[in-house]
Short mmCIF file of C-alpha atoms in Angstrom, two decimals:
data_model
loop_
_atom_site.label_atom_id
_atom_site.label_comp_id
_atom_site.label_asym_id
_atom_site.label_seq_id
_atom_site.Cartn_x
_atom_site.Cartn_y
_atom_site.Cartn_z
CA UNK A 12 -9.86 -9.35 36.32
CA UNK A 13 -12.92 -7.02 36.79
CA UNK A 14 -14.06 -4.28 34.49
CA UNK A 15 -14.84 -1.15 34.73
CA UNK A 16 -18.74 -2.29 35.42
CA UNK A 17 -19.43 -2.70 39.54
CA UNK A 18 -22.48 -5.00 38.30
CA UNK A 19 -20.76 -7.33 36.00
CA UNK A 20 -18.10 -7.18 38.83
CA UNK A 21 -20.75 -7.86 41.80
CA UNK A 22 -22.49 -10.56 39.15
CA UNK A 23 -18.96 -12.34 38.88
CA UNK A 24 -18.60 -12.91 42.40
CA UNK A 25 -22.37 -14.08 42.49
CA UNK A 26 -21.51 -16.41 40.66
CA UNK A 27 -17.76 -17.61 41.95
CA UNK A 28 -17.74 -21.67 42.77
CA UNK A 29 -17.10 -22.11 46.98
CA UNK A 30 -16.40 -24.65 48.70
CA UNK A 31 -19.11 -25.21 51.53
CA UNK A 32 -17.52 -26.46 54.97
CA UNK A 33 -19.04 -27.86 58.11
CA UNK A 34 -18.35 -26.96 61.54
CA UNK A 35 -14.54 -28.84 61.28
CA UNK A 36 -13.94 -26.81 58.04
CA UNK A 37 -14.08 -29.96 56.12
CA UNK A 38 -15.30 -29.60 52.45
CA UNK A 39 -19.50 -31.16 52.34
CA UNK A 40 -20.23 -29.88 49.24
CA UNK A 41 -19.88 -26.55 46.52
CA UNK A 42 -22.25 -23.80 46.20
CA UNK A 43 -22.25 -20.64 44.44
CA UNK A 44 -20.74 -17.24 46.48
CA UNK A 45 -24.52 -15.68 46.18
CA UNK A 46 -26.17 -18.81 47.14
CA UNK A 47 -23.38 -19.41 50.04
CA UNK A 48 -24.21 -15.63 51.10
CA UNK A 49 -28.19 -16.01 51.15
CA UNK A 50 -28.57 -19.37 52.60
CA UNK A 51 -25.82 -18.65 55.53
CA UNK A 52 -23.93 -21.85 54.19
CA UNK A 53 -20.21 -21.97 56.16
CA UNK A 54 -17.54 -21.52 53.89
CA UNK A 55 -13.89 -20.21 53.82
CA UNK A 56 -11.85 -17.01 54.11
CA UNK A 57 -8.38 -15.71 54.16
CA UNK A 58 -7.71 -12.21 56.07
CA UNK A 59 -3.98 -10.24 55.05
CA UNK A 60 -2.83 -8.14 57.02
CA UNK A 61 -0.36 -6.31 54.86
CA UNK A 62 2.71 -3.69 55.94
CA UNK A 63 4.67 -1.95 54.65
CA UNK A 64 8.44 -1.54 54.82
CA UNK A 65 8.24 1.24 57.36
CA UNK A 66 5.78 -1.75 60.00
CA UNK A 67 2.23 0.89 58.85
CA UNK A 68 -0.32 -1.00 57.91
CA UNK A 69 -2.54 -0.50 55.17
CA UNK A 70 -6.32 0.04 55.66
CA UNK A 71 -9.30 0.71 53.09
CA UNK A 72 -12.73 1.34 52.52
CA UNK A 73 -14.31 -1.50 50.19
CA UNK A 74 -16.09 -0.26 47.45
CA UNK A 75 -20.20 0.48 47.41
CA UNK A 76 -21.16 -2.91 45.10
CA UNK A 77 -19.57 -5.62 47.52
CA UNK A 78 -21.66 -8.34 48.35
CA UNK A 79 -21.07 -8.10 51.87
CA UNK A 80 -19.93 -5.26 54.15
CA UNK A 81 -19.91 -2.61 51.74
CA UNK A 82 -18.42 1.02 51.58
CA UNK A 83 -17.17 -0.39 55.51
CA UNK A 84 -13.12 0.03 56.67
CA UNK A 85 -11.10 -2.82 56.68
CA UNK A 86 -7.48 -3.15 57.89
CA UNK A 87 -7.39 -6.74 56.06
CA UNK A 88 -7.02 -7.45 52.13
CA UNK A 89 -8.35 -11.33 51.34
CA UNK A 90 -11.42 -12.92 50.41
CA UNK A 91 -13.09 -15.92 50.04
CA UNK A 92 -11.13 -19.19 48.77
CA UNK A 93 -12.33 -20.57 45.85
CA UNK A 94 -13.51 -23.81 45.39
CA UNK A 95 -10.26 -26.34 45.36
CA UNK A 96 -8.02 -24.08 46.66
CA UNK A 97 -5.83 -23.95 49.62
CA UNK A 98 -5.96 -21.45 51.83
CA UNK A 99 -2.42 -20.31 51.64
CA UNK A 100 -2.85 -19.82 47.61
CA UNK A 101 -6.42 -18.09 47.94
CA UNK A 102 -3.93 -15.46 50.47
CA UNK A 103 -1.54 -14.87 47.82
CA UNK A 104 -4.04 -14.10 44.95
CA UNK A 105 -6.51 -11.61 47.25
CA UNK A 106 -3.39 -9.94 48.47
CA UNK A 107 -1.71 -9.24 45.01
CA UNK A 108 -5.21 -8.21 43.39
CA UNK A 109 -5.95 -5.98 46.32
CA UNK A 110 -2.66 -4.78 46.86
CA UNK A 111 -1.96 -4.61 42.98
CA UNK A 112 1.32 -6.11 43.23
CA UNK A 113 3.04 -8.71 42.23
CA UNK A 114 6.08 -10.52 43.23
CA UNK A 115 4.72 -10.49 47.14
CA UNK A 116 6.51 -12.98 49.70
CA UNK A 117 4.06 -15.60 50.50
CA UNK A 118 1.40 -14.95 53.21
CA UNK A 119 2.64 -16.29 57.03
CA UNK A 120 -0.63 -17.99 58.20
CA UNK A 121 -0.75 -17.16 61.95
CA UNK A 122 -4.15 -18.71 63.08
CA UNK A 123 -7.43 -19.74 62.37
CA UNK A 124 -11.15 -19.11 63.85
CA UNK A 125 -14.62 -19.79 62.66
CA UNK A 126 -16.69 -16.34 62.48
CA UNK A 127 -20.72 -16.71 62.76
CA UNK A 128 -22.82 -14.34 63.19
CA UNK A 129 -26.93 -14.68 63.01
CA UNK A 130 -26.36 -13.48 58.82
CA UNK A 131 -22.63 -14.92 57.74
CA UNK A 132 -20.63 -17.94 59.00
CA UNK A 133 -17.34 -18.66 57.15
CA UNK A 134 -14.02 -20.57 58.42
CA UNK A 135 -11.24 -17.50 58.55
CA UNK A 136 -7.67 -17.81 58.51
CA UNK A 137 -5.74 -14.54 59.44
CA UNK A 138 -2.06 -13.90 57.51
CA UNK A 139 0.70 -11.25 57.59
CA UNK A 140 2.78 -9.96 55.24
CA UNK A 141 5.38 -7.23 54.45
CA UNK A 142 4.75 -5.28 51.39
CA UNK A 143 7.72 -3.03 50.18
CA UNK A 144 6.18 -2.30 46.92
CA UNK A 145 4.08 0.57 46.30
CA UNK A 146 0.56 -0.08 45.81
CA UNK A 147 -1.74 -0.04 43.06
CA UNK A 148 -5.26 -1.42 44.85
CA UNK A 149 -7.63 -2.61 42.83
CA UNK A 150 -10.31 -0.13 42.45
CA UNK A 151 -12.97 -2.71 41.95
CA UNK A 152 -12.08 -3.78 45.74
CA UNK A 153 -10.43 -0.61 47.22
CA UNK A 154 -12.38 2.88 47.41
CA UNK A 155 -10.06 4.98 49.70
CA UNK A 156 -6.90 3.46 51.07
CA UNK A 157 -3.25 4.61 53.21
CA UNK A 158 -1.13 3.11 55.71
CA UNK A 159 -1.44 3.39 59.31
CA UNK A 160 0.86 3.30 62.57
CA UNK A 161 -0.32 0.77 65.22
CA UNK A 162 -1.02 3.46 67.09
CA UNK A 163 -3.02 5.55 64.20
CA UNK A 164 -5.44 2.07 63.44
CA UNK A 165 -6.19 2.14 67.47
CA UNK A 166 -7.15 5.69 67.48
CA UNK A 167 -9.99 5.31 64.33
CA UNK A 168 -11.21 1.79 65.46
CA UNK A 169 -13.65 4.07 67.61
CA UNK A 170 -14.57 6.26 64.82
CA UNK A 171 -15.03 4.37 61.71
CA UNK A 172 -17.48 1.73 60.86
CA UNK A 173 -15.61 -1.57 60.45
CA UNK A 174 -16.10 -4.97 58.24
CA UNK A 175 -17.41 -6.73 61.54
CA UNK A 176 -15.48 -10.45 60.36
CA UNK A 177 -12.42 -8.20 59.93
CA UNK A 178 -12.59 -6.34 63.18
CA UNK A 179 -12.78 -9.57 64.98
CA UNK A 180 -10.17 -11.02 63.12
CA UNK A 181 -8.00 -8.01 64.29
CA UNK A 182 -9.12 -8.47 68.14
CA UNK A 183 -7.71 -12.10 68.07
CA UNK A 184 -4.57 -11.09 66.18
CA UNK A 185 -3.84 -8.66 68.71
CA UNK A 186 -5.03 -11.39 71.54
CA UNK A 187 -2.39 -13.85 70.04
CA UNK A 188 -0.05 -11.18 70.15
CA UNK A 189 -0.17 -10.39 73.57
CA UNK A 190 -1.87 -7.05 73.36
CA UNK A 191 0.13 -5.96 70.63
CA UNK A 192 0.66 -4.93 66.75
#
């Protein structure tokens, strides 16, 4: 649980225990999040995409102090996955905190891709879920959030500056769904 500090926050997640991965996403070694982040080592992440009872899906704008990808739209809730835990538990926890809910149906894990870029690399597996509860985001995570149609997410993807791991996460969701949702 953060505080009302972004630093102490941002200094927490510094300093948050990862697994390191290779190329196979199987576990080499452990490293620090900062380290992880400044020495490009591969690790793992979990990407919600979270509904609610109406099918709209909820987007946000991350906070200013996140280590990566700051003050940038995302139309995912997750995280990293700490070190020794599953992926399926690591989507649970980031989409309850985020969310600020509790009680949520487990995460359905629909596939998995490795993201690398020239700065980041990480192991990412994509989830949905239905949320019926109203939401309480965390605001050390969640600047600005609503729900959006389908339709209403297609029509900003132009216009807003997207998480880039999240925006490709979305493209392949789509992909596996034929097009769609």
């Amino acid at each position: 649980m953060a505080d009302e500090s972004g630093a102490a926050e941002e200094g927490r997640s510094a300093d948050e225990l990862l697994d390191i991965v290779d190329e196979h996403d199987r576990v080499v070694g452990q490293a620090r999040r900062g380290e992880a982040y400044a020495r490009r080592l591969r690790h793992r992440c979990v990407f919600v995409l979270a509904r609610d009872a109406e099918g709209r899906i909820f987007v946000h704008r991350r906070t200013a102090d996140k280590l990566v990808f700051p003050s940038r739209y995302d139309m995912f809730v997750g995280g990293v996955v700490g070190a020794g835990e599953g992926y399926d538990e690591a989507a649970l926890r980031e989409a309850q905190e985020e969310l600020g809910v509790s009680g949520l149906p487990q995460p359905v894990p629909v596939l998995s891709f490795l993201y690398e870029t020239p700065e980041h690399t990480w192991w990412s597996r994509v989830y949905e879920v239905t949320c019926a509860r109203p939401v309480d985001p965390q605001a050390e995570e969640v600047a600005w959030h609503t729900f959006l149609t389908d339709e209403e997410l297609a029509a900003r993807l132009p216009e807003w500056e997207w998480v880039p791991d999240g925006l490709a996460a979305y493209h392949r969701l789509r992909e596996a769904r034929g097009g769609t949702g």
